[in-house]
Coordinates of C-alpha atoms in Angstrom, one line a residue:
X26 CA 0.0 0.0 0.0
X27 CA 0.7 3.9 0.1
X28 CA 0.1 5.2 3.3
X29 CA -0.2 9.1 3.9
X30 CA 0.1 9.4 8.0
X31 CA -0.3 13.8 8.6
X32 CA 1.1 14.7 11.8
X33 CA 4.0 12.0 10.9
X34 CA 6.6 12.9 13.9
X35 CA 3.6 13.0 16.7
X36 CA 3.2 10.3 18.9
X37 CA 0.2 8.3 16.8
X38 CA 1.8 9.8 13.5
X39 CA 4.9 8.1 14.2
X40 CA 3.7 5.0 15.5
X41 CA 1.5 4.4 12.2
X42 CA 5.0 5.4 9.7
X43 CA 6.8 2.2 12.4
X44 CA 4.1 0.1 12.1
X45 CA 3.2 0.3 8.1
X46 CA 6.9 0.8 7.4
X47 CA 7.9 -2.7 8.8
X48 CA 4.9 -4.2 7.1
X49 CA 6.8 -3.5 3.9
X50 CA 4.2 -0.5 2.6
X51 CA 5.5 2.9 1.8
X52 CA 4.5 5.9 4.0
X53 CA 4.9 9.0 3.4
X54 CA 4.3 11.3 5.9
X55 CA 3.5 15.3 6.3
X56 CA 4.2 17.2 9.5
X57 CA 5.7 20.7 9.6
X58 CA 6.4 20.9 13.3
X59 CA 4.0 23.3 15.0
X60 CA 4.0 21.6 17.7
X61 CA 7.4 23.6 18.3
X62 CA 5.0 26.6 17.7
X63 CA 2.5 26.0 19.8
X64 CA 4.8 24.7 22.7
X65 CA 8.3 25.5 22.7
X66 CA 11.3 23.8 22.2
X67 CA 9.5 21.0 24.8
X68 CA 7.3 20.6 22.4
X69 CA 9.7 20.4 19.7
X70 CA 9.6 17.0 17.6
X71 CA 12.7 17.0 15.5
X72 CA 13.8 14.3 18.0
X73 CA 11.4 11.3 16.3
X74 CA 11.6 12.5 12.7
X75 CA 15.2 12.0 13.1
X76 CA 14.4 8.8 15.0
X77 CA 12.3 7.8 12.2
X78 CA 14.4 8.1 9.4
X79 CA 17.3 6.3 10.7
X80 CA 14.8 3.3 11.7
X81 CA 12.3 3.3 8.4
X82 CA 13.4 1.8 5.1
X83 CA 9.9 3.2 3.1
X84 CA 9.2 6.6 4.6
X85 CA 9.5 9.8 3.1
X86 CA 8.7 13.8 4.9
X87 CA 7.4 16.6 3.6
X88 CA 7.3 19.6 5.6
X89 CA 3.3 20.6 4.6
X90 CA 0.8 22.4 6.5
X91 CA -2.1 20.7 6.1
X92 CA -3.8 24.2 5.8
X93 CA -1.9 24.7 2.5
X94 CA -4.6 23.1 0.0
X95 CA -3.1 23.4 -3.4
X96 CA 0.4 21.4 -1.3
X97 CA -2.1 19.0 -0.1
X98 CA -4.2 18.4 -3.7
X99 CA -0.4 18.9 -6.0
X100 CA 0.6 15.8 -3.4
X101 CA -2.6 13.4 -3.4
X102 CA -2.6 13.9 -7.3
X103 CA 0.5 12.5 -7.9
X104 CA 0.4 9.8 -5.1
X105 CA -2.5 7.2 -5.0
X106 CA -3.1 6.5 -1.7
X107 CA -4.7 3.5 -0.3
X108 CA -5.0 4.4 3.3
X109 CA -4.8 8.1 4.6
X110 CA -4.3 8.5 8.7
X111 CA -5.0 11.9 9.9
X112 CA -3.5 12.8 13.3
X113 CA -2.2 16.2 12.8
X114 CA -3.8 19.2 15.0
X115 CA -3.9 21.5 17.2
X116 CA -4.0 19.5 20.2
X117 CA -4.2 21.3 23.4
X118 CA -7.6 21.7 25.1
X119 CA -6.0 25.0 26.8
X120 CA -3.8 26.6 24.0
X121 CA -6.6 26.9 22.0
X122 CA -7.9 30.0 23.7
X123 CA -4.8 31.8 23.3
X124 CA -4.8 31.3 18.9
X125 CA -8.2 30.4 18.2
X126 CA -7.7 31.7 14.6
X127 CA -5.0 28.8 14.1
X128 CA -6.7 26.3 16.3
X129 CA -9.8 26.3 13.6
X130 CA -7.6 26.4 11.2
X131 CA -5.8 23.4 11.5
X132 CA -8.0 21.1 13.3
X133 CA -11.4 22.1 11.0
X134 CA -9.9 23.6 8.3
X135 CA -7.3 21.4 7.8
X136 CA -9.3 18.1 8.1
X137 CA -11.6 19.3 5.6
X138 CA -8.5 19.7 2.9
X139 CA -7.3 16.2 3.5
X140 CA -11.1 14.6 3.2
X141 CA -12.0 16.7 0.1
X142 CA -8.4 15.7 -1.4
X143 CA -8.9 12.0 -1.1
X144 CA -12.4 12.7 -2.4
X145 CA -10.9 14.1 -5.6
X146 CA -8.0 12.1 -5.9
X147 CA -8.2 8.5 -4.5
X148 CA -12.3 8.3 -3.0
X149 CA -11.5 4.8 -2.8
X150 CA -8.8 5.0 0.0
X151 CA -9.4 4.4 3.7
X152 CA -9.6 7.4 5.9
X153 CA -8.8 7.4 9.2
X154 CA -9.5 10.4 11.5
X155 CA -7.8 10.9 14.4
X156 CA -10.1 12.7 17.1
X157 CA -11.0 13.4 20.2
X158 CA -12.8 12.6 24.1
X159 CA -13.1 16.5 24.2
X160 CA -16.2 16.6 21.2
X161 CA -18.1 15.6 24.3
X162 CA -17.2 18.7 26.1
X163 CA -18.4 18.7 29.9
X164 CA -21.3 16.2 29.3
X165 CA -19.6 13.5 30.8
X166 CA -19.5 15.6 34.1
X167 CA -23.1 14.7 34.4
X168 CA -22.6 11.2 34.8
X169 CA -22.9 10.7 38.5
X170 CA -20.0 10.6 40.4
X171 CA -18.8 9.1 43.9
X172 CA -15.9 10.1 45.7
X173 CA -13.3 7.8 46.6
X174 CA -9.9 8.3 48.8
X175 CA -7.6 8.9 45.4
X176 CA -9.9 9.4 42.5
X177 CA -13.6 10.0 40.7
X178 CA -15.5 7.3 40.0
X179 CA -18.9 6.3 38.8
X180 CA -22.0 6.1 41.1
X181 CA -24.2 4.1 38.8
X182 CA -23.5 0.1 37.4
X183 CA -25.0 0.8 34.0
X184 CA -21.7 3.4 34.0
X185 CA -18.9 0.8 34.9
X186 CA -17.5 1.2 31.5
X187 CA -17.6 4.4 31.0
X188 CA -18.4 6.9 28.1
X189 CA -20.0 5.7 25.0
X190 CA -20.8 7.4 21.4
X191 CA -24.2 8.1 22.6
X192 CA -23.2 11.3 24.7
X193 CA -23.8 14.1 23.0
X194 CA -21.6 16.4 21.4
X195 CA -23.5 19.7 21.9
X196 CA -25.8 22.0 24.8
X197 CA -22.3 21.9 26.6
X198 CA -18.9 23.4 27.3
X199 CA -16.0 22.3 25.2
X200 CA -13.0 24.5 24.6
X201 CA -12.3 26.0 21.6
X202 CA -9.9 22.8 21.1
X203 CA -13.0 21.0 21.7
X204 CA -15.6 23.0 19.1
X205 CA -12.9 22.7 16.6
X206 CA -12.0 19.2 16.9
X207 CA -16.2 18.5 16.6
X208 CA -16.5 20.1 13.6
X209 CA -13.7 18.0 12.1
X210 CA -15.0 14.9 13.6
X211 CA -19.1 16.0 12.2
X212 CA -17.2 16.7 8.5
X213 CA -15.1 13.4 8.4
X214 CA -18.2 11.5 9.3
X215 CA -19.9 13.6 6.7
X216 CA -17.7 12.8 4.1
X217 CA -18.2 9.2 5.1
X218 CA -21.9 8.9 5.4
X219 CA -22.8 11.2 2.6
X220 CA -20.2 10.5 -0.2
X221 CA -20.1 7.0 0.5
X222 CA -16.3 7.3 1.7
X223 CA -14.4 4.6 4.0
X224 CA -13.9 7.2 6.8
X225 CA -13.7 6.1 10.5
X226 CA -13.8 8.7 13.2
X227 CA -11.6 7.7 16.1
X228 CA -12.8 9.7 19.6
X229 CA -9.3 9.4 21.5
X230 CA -8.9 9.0 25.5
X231 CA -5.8 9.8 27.0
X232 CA -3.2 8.7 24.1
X233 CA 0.3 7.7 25.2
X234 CA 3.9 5.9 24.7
X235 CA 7.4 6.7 24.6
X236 CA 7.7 8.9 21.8
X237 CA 5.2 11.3 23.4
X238 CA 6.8 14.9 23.1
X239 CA 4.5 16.0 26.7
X240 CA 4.3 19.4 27.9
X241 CA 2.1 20.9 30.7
X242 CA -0.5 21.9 27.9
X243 CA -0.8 18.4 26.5
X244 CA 0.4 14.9 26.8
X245 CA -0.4 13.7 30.7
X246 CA 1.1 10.6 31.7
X247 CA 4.6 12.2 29.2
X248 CA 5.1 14.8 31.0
X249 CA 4.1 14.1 34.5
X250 CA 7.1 11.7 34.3
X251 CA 9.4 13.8 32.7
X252 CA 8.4 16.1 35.5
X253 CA 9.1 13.1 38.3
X254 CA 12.6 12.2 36.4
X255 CA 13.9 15.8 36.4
X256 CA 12.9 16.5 40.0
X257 CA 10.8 19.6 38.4
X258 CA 7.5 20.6 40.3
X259 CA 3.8 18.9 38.8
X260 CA 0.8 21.6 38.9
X261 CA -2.5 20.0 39.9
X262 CA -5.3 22.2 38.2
X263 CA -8.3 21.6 40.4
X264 CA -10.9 18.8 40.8
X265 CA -8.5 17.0 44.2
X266 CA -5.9 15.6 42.4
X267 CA -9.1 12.5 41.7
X268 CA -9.6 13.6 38.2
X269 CA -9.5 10.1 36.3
X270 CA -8.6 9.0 32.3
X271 CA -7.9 6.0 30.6
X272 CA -5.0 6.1 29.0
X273 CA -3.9 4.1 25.7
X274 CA -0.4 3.4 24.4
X275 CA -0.3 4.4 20.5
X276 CA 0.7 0.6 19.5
X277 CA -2.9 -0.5 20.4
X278 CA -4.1 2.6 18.6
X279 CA -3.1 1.7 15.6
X280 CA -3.7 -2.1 15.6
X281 CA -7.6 -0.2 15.9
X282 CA -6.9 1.6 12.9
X283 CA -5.7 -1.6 11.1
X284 CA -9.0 -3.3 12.1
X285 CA -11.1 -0.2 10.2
X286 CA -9.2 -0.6 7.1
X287 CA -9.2 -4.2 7.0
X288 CA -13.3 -3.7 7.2
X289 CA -13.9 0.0 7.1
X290 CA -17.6 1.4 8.2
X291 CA -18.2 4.7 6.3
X292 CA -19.0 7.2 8.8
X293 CA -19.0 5.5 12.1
X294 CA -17.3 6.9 14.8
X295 CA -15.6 4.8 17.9
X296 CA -14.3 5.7 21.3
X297 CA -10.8 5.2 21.8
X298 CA -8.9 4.6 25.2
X299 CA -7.4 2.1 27.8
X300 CA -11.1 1.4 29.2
X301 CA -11.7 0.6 32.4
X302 CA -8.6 -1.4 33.4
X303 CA -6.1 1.5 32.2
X304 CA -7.8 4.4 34.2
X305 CA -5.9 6.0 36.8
X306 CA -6.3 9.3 38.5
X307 CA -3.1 12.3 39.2
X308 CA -2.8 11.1 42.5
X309 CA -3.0 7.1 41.6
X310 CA -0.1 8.3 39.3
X311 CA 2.1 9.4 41.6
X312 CA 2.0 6.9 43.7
X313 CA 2.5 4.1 40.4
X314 CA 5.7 6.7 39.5
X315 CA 7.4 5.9 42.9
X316 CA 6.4 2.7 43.3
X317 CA 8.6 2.0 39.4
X318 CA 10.9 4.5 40.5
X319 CA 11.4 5.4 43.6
X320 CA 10.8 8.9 43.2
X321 CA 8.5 10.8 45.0
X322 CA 6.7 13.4 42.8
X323 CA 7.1 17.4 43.9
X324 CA 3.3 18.6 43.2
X325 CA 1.4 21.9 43.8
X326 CA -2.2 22.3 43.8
X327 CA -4.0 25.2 41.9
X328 CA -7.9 25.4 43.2
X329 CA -8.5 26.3 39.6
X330 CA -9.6 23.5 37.0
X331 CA -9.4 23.5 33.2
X332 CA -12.1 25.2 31.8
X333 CA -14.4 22.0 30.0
X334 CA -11.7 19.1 31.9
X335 CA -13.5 16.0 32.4
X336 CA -13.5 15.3 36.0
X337 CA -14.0 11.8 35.1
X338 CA -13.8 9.8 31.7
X339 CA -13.5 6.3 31.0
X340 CA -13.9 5.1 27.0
X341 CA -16.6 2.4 26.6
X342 CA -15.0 0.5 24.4
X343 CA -17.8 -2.1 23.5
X344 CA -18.5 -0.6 20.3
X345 CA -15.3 -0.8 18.9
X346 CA -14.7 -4.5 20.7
X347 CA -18.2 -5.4 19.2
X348 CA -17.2 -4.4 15.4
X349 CA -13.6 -5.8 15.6
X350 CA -13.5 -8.7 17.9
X351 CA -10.0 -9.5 16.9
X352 CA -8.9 -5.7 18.5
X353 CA -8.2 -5.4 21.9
X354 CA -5.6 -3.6 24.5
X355 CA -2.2 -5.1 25.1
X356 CA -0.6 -3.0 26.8
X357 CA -1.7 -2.5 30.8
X358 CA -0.9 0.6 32.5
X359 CA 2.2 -0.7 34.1
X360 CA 3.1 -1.6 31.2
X361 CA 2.7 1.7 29.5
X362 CA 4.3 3.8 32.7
X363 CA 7.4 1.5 32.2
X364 CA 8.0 1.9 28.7
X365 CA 7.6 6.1 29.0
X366 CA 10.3 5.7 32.0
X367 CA 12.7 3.8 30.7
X368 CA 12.1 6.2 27.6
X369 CA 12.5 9.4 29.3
X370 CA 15.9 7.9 31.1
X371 CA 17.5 7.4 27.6
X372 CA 17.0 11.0 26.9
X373 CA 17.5 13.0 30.0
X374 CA 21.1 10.5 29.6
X375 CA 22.1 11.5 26.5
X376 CA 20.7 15.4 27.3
X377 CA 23.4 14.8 30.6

């Protein structure tokens, strides 16, 4: 196959070039490195680009912003893809107050290129569209809660497992990350219902692994141990500390992506996440970080939450489990802590 992966040095982006490039296709990925923009040199991922090429034998960059539509249309016309995997954004729920302009940009904007593109110039190809938890805005706050010693968690049993596609996506508080990442998801599954294309809309938890570029503006489990490692100071923003996600390493993300192509659903849309087993709260998260390493995490507590934050959001993954029996998590939370440890040693090492 011909794989386009957009946002090709993030952590999903780069997990799909591994993944398709050892399975002998050729990728070609598109990332111009805004995430340097939008974060700093933290956020900076020249680090796995660099990675990638000296690992890839089929991969190929093109420093695009997927904003520019006559780049994007002057690249699908002279490549036929088969499979097109969107991840690139604007991806912090707080940022996007500070360049709204740019946040619609990309995320709507820029979705809407890539789908009209592959409409023009390969309508048979598989689309893949990376989203988001946050389309739901605060609705899932109004799932009742009960108060345990170190987290949130559901009052009711018909809850257990958490959020399913049936909340609804508007009459609520988003973020302007949020409102812009719902009207790219509304337009992909658009694209897929109405022009008959093999889009899937992917509604992602807390995404993780080693090649996570975190800062305090995005990327959670990254950065709070990068923040443990470095002996630097965690910020708590509201809610106790309890505030609970499930989080999902970007291997098992894309083995869900492989299960759409393989039998794609035009239009339907799937929550994404660990699930029930891989939730954890902050706090819980400290205490797994010392147990692994024996360092105790310096935290302060602001009384101020994140304006939309989900106090606390578990994926129902039933849908997705139901339509692909053969996809399922395989990496637990320990599992996923480990790897972003050990990950974070090599490069505060070689930084030393």
């Amino acid at each position: 196959m011909r794989v386009l992966v957009t946002g090709s040095s993030g952590l999903i982006g780069s997990e799909a070039v591994e993944y398709y490039d050892r399975e002998g296709h050729q990728v070609i990925g598109i990332d111009n490195n805004m995430r340097a923009e939008f974060f700093g040199p933290q956020g900076d991922t020249t680090w796995n680009l660099s990675r990638l090429k000296g690992i890839t034998k089929n991969f190929e960059q093109y420093n695009i912003d997927i904003r520019d539509r006559q780049s994007l249309f002057d690249l699908f016309e002279s490549n036929a893809f088969d499979l097109i995997i969107h991840c690139a954004a604007q991806p912090s729920h707080d940022k996007a107050c500070q360049i709204p302009l740019q946040d619609f940009e990309v995320n709507a904007l820029g979705t809407v290129n890539l789908l009209e593109a592959t409409r023009q110039f390969c309508p048979e190809a598989v689309f893949i569209h990376m989203s988001t938890n946050k389309v739901y805005g605060d609705a899932p706050n109004e799932v009742p809660r009960i108060e345990l010693e170190k987290r949130y968690d559901y009052a009711r049993a018909e809850d257990y497992n958490g959020i399913s596609e049936e909340c609804r996506i508007d009459r609520c508080l988003h973020s302007l990350f949020g409102a812009s990442k719902t009207a790219a998801d509304v337009v992909a599954q658009e694209y897929g219902r109405y022009f008959g294309m093999k889009v899937g809309i992917f509604r992602g938890g807390c995404l993780t692994g080693p090649s996570h570029s975190g800062v305090e503006l995005h990327g959670f489990l990254s950065y709070l141990v990068k923040v443990a490692l470095a002996g630097g100071t965690y910020k708590i923003f509201g809610y106790k500390g309890k505030q609970v996600r499930d989080n999902i390493h970007s291997y098992d993300v894309i083995q869900a992506f492989e299960a759409f192509r393989r039998n794609p659903r035009p239009g339907e849309v799937y929550n994404l996440g660990g699930g029930r087993d891989n939730s954890i709260s902050i706090l819980e998260s400290f205490d797994l970080i010392e147990n692994l390493t024996g360092k105790k995490v310096n935290w302060v507590y602001v009384d101020q939450n994140r304006i939309g934050d989900h106090i606390c959001y578990i994926s129902d993954l039933r849908k997705l489990k139901e339509h692909f029996p053969e996809w399922g998590i395989t990496r637990s939370l320990t599992d996923i802590f480990q790897e972003i440890i050990e990950a974070e040693k090599e490069r505060l090492a070689v930084a030393g």
